[in-house]
PDB file of C-alpha atoms in Angstrom:
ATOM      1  CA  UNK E   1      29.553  -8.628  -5.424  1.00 59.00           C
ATOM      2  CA  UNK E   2      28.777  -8.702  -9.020  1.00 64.00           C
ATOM      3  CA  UNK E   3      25.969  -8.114 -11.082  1.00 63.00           C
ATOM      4  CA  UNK E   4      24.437  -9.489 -13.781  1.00 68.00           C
ATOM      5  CA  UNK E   5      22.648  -6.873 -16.338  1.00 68.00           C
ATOM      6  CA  UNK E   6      19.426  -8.465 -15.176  1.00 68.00           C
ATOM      7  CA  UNK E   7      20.483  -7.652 -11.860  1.00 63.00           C
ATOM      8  CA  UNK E   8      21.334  -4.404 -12.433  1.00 62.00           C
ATOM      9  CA  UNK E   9      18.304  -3.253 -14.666  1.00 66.00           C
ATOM     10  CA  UNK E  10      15.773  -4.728 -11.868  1.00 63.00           C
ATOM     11  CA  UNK E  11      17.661  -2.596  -9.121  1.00 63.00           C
ATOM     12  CA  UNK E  12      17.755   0.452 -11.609  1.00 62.00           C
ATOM     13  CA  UNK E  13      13.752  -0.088 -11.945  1.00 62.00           C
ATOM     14  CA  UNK E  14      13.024   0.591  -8.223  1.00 60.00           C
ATOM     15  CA  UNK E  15      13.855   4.183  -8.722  1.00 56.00           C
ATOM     16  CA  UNK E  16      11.531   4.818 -11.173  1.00 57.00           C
ATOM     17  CA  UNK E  17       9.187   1.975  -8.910  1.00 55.00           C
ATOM     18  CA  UNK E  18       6.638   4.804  -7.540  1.00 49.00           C
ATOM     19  CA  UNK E  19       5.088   6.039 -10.761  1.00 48.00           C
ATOM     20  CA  UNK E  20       4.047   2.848 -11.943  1.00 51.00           C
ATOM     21  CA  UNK E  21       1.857   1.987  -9.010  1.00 54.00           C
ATOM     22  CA  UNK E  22      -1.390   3.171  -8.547  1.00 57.00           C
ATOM     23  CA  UNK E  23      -1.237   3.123  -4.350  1.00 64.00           C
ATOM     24  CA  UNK E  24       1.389   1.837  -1.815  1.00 66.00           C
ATOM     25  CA  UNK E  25       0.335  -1.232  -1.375  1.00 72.00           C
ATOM     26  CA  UNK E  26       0.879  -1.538  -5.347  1.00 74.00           C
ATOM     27  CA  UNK E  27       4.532  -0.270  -4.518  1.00 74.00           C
ATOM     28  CA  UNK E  28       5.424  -3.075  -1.842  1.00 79.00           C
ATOM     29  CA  UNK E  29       3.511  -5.902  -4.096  1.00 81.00           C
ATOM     30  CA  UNK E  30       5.874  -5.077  -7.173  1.00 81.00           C
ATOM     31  CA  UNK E  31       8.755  -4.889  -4.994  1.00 82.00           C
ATOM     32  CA  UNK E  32       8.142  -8.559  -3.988  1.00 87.00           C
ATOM     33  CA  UNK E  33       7.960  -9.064  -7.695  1.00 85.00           C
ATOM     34  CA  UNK E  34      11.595  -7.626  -8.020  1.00 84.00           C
ATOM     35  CA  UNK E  35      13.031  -9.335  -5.607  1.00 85.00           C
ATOM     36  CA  UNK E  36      12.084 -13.258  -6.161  1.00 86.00           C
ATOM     37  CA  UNK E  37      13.767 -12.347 -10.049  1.00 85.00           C
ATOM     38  CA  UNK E  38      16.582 -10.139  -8.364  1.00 84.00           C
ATOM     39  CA  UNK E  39      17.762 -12.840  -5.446  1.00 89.00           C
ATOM     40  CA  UNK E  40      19.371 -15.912  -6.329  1.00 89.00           C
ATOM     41  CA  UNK E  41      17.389 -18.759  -4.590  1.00 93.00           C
ATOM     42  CA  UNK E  42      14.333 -16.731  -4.098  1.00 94.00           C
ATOM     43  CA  UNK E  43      11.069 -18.555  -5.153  1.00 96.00           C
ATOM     44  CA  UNK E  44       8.940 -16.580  -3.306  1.00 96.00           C
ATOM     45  CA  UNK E  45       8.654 -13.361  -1.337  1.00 95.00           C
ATOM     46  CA  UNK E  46       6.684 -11.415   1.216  1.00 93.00           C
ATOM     47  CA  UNK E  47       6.899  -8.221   2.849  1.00 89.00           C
ATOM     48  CA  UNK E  48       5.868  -8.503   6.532  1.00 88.00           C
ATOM     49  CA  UNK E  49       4.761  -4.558   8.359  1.00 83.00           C
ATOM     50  CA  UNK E  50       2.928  -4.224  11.573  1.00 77.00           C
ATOM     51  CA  UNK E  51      -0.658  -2.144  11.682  1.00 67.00           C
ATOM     52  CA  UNK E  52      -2.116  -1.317  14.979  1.00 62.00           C
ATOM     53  CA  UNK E  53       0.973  -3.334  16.550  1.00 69.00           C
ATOM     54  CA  UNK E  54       0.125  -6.446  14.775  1.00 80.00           C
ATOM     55  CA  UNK E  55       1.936  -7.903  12.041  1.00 85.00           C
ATOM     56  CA  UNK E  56       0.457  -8.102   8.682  1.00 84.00           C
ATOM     57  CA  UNK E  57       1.441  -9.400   5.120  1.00 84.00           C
ATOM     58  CA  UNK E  58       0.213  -6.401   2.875  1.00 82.00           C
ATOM     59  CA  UNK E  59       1.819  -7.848   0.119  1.00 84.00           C
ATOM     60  CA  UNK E  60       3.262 -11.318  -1.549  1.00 90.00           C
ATOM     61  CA  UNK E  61       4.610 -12.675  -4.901  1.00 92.00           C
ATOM     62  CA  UNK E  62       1.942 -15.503  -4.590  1.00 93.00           C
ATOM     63  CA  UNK E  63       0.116 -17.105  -2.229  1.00 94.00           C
ATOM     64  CA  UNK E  64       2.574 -19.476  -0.903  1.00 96.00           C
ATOM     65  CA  UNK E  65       4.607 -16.696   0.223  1.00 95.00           C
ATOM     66  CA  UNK E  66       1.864 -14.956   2.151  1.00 94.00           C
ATOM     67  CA  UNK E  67       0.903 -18.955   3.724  1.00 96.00           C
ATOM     68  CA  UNK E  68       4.193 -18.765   5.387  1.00 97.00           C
ATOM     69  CA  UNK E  69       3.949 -15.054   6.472  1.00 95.00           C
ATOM     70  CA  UNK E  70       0.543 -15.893   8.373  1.00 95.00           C
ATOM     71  CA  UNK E  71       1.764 -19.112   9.951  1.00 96.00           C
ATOM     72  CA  UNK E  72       4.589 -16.966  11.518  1.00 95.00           C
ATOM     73  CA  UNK E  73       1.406 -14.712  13.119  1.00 94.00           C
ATOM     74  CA  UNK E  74      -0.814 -17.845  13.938  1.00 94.00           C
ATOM     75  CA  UNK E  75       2.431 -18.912  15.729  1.00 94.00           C
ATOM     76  CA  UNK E  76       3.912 -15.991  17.282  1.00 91.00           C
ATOM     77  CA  UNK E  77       7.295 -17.058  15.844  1.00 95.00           C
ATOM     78  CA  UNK E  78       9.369 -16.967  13.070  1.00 95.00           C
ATOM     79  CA  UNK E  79      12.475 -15.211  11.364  1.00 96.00           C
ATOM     80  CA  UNK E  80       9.907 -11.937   9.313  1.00 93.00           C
ATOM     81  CA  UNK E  81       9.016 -11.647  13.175  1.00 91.00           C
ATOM     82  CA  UNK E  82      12.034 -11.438  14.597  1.00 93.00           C
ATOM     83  CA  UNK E  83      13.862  -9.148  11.352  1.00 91.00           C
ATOM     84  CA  UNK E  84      10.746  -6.825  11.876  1.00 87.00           C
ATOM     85  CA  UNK E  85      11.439  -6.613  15.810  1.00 86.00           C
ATOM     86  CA  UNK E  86      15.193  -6.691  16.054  1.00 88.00           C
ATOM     87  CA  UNK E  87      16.376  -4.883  12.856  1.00 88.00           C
ATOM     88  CA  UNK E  88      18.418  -8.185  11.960  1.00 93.00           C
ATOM     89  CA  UNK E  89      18.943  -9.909   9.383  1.00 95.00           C
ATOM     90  CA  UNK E  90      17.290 -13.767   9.795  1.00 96.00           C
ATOM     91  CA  UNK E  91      18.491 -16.855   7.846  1.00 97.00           C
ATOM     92  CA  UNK E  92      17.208 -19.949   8.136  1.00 97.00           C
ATOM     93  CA  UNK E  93      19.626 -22.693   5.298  1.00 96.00           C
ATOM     94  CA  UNK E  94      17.128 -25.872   6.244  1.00 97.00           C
ATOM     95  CA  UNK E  95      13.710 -24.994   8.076  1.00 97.00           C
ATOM     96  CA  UNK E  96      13.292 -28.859   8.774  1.00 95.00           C
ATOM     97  CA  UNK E  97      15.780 -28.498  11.299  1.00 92.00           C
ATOM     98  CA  UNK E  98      15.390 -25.139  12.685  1.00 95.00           C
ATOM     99  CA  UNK E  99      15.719 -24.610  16.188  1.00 94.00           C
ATOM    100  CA  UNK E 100      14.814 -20.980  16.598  1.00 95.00           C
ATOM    101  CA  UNK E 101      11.461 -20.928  16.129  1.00 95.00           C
ATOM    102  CA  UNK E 102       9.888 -24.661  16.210  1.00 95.00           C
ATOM    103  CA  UNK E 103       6.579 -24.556  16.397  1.00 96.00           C
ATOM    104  CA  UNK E 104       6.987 -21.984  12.968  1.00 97.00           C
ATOM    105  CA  UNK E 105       9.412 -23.858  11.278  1.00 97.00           C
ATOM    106  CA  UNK E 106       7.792 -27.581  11.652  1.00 96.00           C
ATOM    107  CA  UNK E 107       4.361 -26.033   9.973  1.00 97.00           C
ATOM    108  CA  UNK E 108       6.441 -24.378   7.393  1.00 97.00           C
ATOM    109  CA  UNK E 109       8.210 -27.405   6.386  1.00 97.00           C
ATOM    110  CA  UNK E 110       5.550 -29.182   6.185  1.00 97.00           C
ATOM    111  CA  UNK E 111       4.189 -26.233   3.631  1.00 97.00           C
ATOM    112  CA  UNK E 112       6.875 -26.979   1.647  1.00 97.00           C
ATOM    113  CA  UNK E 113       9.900 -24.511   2.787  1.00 98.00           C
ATOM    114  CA  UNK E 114      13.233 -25.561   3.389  1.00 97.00           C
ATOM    115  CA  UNK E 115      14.985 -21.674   3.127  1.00 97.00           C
ATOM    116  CA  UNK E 116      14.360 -18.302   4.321  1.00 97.00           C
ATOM    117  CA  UNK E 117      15.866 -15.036   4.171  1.00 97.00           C
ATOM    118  CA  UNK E 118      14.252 -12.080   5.994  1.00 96.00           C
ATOM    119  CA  UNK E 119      15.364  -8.663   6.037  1.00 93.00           C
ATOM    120  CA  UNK E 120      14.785  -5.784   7.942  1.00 90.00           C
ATOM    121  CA  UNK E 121      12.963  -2.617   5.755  1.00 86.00           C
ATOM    122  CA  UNK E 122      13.837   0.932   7.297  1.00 81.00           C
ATOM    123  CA  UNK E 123      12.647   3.871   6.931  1.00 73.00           C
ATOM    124  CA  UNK E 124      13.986   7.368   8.537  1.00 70.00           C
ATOM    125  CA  UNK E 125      15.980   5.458  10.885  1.00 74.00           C
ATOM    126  CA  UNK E 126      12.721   3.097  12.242  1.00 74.00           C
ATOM    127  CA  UNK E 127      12.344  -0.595  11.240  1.00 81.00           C
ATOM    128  CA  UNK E 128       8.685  -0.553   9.925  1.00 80.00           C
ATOM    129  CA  UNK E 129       8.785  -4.585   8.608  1.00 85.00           C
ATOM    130  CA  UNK E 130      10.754  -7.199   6.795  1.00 90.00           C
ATOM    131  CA  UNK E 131      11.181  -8.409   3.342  1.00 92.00           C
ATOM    132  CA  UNK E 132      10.840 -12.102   3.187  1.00 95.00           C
ATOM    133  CA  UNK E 133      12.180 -14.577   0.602  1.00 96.00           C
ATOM    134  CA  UNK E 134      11.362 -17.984   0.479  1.00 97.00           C
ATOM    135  CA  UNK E 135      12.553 -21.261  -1.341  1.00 97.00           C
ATOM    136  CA  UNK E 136      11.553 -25.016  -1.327  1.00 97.00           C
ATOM    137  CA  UNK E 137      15.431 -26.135  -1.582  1.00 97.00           C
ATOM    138  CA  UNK E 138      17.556 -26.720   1.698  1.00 97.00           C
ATOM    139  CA  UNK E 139      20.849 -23.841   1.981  1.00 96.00           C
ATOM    140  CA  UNK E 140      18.963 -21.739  -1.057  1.00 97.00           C
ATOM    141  CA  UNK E 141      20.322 -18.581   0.062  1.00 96.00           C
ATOM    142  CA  UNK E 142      24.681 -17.866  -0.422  1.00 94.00           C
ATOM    143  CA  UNK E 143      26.417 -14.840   1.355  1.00 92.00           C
ATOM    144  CA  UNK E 144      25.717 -13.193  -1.840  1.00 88.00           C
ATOM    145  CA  UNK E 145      22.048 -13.623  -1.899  1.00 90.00           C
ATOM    146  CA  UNK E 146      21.809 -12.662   1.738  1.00 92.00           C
ATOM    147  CA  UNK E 147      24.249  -9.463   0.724  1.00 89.00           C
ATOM    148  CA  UNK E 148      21.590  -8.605  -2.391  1.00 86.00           C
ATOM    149  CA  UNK E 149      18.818  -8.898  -0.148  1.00 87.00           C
ATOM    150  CA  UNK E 150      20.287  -6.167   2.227  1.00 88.00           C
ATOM    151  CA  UNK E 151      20.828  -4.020  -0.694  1.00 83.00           C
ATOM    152  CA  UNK E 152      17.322  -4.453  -2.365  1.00 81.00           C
ATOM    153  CA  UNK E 153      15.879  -4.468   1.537  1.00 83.00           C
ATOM    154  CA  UNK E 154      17.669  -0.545   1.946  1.00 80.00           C
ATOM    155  CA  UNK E 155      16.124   0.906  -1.939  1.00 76.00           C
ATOM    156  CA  UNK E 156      12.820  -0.995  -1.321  1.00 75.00           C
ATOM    157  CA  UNK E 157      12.888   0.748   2.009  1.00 73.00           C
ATOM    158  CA  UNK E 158      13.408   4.088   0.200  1.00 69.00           C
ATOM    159  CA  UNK E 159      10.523   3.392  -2.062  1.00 67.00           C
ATOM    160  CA  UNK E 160       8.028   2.304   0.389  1.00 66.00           C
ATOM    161  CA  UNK E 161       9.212   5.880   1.724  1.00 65.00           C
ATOM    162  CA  UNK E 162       8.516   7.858  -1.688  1.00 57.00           C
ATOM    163  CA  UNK E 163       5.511   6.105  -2.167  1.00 55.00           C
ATOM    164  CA  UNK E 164       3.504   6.938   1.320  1.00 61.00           C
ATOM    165  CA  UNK E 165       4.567  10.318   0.797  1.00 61.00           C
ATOM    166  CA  UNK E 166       3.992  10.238  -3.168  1.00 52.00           C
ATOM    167  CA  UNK E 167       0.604   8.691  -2.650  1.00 52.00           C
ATOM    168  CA  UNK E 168      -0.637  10.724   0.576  1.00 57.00           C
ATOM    169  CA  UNK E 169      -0.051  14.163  -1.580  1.00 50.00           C
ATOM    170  CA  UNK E 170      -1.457  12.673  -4.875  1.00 55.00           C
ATOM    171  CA  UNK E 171      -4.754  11.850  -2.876  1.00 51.00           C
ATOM    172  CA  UNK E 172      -4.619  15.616  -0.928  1.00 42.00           C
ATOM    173  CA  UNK E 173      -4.211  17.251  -4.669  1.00 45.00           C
ATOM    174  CA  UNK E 174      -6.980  15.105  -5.843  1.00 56.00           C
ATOM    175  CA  UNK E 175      -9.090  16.385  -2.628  1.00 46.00           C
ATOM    176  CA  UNK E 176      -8.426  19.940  -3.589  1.00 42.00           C
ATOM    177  CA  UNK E 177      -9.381  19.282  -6.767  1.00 53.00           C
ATOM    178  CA  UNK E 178     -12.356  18.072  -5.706  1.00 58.00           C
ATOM    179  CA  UNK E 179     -13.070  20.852  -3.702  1.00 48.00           C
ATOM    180  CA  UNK E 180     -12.158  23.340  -6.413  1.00 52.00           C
ATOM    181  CA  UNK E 181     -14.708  22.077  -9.031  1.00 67.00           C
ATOM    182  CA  UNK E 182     -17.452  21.698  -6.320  1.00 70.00           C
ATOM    183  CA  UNK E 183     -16.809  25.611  -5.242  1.00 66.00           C
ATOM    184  CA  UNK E 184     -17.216  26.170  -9.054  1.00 79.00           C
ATOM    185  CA  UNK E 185     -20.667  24.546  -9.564  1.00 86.00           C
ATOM    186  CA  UNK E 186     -22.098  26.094  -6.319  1.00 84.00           C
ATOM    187  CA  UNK E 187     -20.964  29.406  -7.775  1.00 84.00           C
ATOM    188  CA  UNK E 188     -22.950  28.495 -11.309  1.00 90.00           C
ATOM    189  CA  UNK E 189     -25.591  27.900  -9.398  1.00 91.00           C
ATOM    190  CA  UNK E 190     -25.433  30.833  -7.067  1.00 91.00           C
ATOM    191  CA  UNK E 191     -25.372  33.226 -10.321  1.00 92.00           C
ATOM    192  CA  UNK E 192     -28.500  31.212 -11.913  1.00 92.00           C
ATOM    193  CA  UNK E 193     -30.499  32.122  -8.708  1.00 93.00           C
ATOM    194  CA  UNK E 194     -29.396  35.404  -8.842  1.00 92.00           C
ATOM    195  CA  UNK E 195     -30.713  35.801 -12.147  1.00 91.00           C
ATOM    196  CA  UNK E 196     -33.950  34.092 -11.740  1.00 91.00           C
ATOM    197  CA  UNK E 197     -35.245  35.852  -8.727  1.00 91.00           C
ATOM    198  CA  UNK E 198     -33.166  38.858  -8.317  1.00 92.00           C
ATOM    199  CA  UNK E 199     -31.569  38.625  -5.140  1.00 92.00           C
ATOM    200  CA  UNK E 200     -27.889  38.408  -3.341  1.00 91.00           C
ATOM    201  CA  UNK E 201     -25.724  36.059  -3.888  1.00 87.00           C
ATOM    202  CA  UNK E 202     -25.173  35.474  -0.121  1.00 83.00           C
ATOM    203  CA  UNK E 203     -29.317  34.528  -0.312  1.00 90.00           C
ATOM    204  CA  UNK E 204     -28.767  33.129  -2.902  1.00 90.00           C
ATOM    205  CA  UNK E 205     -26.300  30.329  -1.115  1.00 85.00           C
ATOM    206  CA  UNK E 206     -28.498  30.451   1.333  1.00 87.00           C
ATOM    207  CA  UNK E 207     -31.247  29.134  -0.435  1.00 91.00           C
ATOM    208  CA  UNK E 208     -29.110  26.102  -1.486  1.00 89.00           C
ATOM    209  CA  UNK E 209     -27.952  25.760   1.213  1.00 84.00           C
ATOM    210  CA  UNK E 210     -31.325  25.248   3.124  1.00 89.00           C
ATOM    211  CA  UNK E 211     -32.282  22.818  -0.077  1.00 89.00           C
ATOM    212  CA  UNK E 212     -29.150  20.998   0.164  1.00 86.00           C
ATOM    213  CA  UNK E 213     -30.472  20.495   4.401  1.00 83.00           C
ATOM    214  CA  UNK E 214     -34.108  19.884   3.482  1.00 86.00           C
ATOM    215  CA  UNK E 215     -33.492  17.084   1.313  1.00 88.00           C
ATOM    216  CA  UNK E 216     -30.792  15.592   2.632  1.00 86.00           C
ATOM    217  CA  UNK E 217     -28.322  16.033  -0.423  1.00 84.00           C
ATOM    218  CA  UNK E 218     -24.640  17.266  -0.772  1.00 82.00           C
ATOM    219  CA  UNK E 219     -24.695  20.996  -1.583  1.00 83.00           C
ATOM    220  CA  UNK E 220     -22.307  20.169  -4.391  1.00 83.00           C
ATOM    221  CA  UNK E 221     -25.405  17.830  -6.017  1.00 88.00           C
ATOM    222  CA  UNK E 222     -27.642  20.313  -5.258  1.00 90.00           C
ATOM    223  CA  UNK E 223     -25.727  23.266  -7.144  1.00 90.00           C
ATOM    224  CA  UNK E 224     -25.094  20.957  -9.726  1.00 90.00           C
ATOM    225  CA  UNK E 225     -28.865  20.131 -10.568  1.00 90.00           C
ATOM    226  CA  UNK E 226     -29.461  23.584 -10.613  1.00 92.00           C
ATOM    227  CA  UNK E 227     -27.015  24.425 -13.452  1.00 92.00           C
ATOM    228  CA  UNK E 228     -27.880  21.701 -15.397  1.00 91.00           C
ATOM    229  CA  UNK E 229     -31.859  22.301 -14.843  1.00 90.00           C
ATOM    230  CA  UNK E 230     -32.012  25.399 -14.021  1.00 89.00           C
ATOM    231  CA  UNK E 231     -34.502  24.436 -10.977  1.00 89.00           C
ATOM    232  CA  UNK E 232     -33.943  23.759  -7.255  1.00 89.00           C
ATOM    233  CA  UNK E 233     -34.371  19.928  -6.840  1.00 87.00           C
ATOM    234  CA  UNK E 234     -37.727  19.162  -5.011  1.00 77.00           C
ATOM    235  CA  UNK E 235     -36.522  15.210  -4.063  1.00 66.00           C
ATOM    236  CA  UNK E 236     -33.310  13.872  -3.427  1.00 54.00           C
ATOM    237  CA  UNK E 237     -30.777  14.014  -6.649  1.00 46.00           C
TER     238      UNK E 237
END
C-alpha cells in the first residue's frame, strides 16, 4: 500500500494527537477529522463506543455522520453495530441494496448513503467501538481504503488509549493541585488567628472549622476570607 505525503503526515499527526486536545472526547472528534482526509472515499466519519452497554456516537466529522450512527441505534442494526460487537471489519459497497441489515440500510439510503466502512477500535486486547466512514457514492471504499482504515482504526485505538489515561492523570494532578493551594490558605489563615487571639493552631482550625459548619461555606472560602480580611466571615462568602 502506498502513501501519499498527505497520507503519511496525517498518520504521523496521531502520535502527537493527545496534546492538542483538551479532553478525550476532543481526541476521538479530531480523529474523525483525520480520517475522512486520510481515507480515500470517506466523506464522513463517526466513531461509534458503548456507555452503560448502549451504543453511543461521542464523536462525528459533521452531523450527517452522527444521523447515520443514531439510525443504526433507533434500529438495532447496522454495520458500526456489528464492527463494535464482533471485532470485524463491516463493508457495505451500495447501502440501497444491502441485505444485512434492512431496516438500517433503507433509512440510510434514503439519508443519502450509498457506502460504509466500519472498523473495529481496540484497546488492550478489548473492542471498545468502531470507527465509521461514510460516503454518498455507491462502491466508495477499494481494498486499499478498507486496508487504511484498519491501519488508522489500530493508532486511533492507541490514542483513544493515551488519551483516557493522559486525561484521567491531568485531571488527578489538577485535583492535587487544588488541594495543595487550599491546604495553603487554611494554613494563612490558621497563623492570622493565631496572631490575633493568641491561641493554638489546632484551635485555631478549629475555629474555622466550626465557621466553615455554621455558615454553610467550604473551609477553603472560609480561610481564604480570613487572609484577605483578616476577619472570620459572619454570612456566607
Amino acid at each position: 500500500m502506498d502513501l501519499t505525503p498527505d497520507q503519511i503526515r496525517e498518520i504521523t499527526a496521531l502520535g502527537g494527537l493527545v496534546l492538542g486536545q483538551d479532553d478525550l472526547v476532543g481526541t476521538l472528534q479530531e480523529i474523525t477529522r483525520i480520517a475522512c482526509r486520510l481515507v480515500p472515499g470517506g466523506e464522513a466519519c463517526s466513531i461509534t463506543t458503548f456507555q452503560d452497554g448502549r451504543p453511543a456516537a461521542p464523536a462525528f466529522s459533521d452531523d450527517w455522520a452522527r444521523e447515520l450512527d443514531e439510525l443504526q441505534f433507533t434500529e438495532r442494526e447496522g454495520p458500526c453495530l456489528d464492527a463494535s460487537r464482533t471485532g470485524n471489519v463491516f463493508r457495505s459497497r451500495d447501502l440501497a441494496g444491502e441485505g444485512r441489515w434492512p431496516a438500517y440500510a433503507e433509512r440510510a439510503a434514503a439519508n443519502g448513503a450509498r457506502s460504509s466502512l466500519s472498523v473495529p477500535l481496540h484497546s488492550d486486547g478489548v473492542t471498545f467501538g468502531a470507527l465509521n466512514i461514510y460516503s454518498r457514492k455507491p462502491d466508495a471504499f477499494s481494498g486499499e481504503a478498507v486496508a487504511l482504515g484498519q491501519v488508522l482504526a489500530g493508532l486511533a485505538g492507541q490514542a483513544s488509549q493515551v488519551a483516557a489515561a493522559f486525561f484521567h492523570h491531568r485531571d488527578l494532578a489538577e485535583q492535587m493541585r487544588d488541594a495543595m493551594r487550599s491546604r495553603s490558605v487554611i494554613d494563612q489563615a490558621i497563623g492570622v488567628l493565631i496572631a490575633q487571639r493568641k491561641i493554638t493552631p489546632d484551635a485555631a482550625f478549629d475555629v474555622l472549622r466550626e465557621t466553615s459548619q455554621h455558615l454553610n461555606v467550604k473551609l477553603r472560602l472560609v480561610a481564604r476570607d480570613v487572609v484577605e480580611t483578616g476577619e472570620l466571615p459572619s454570612r456566607r462568602v
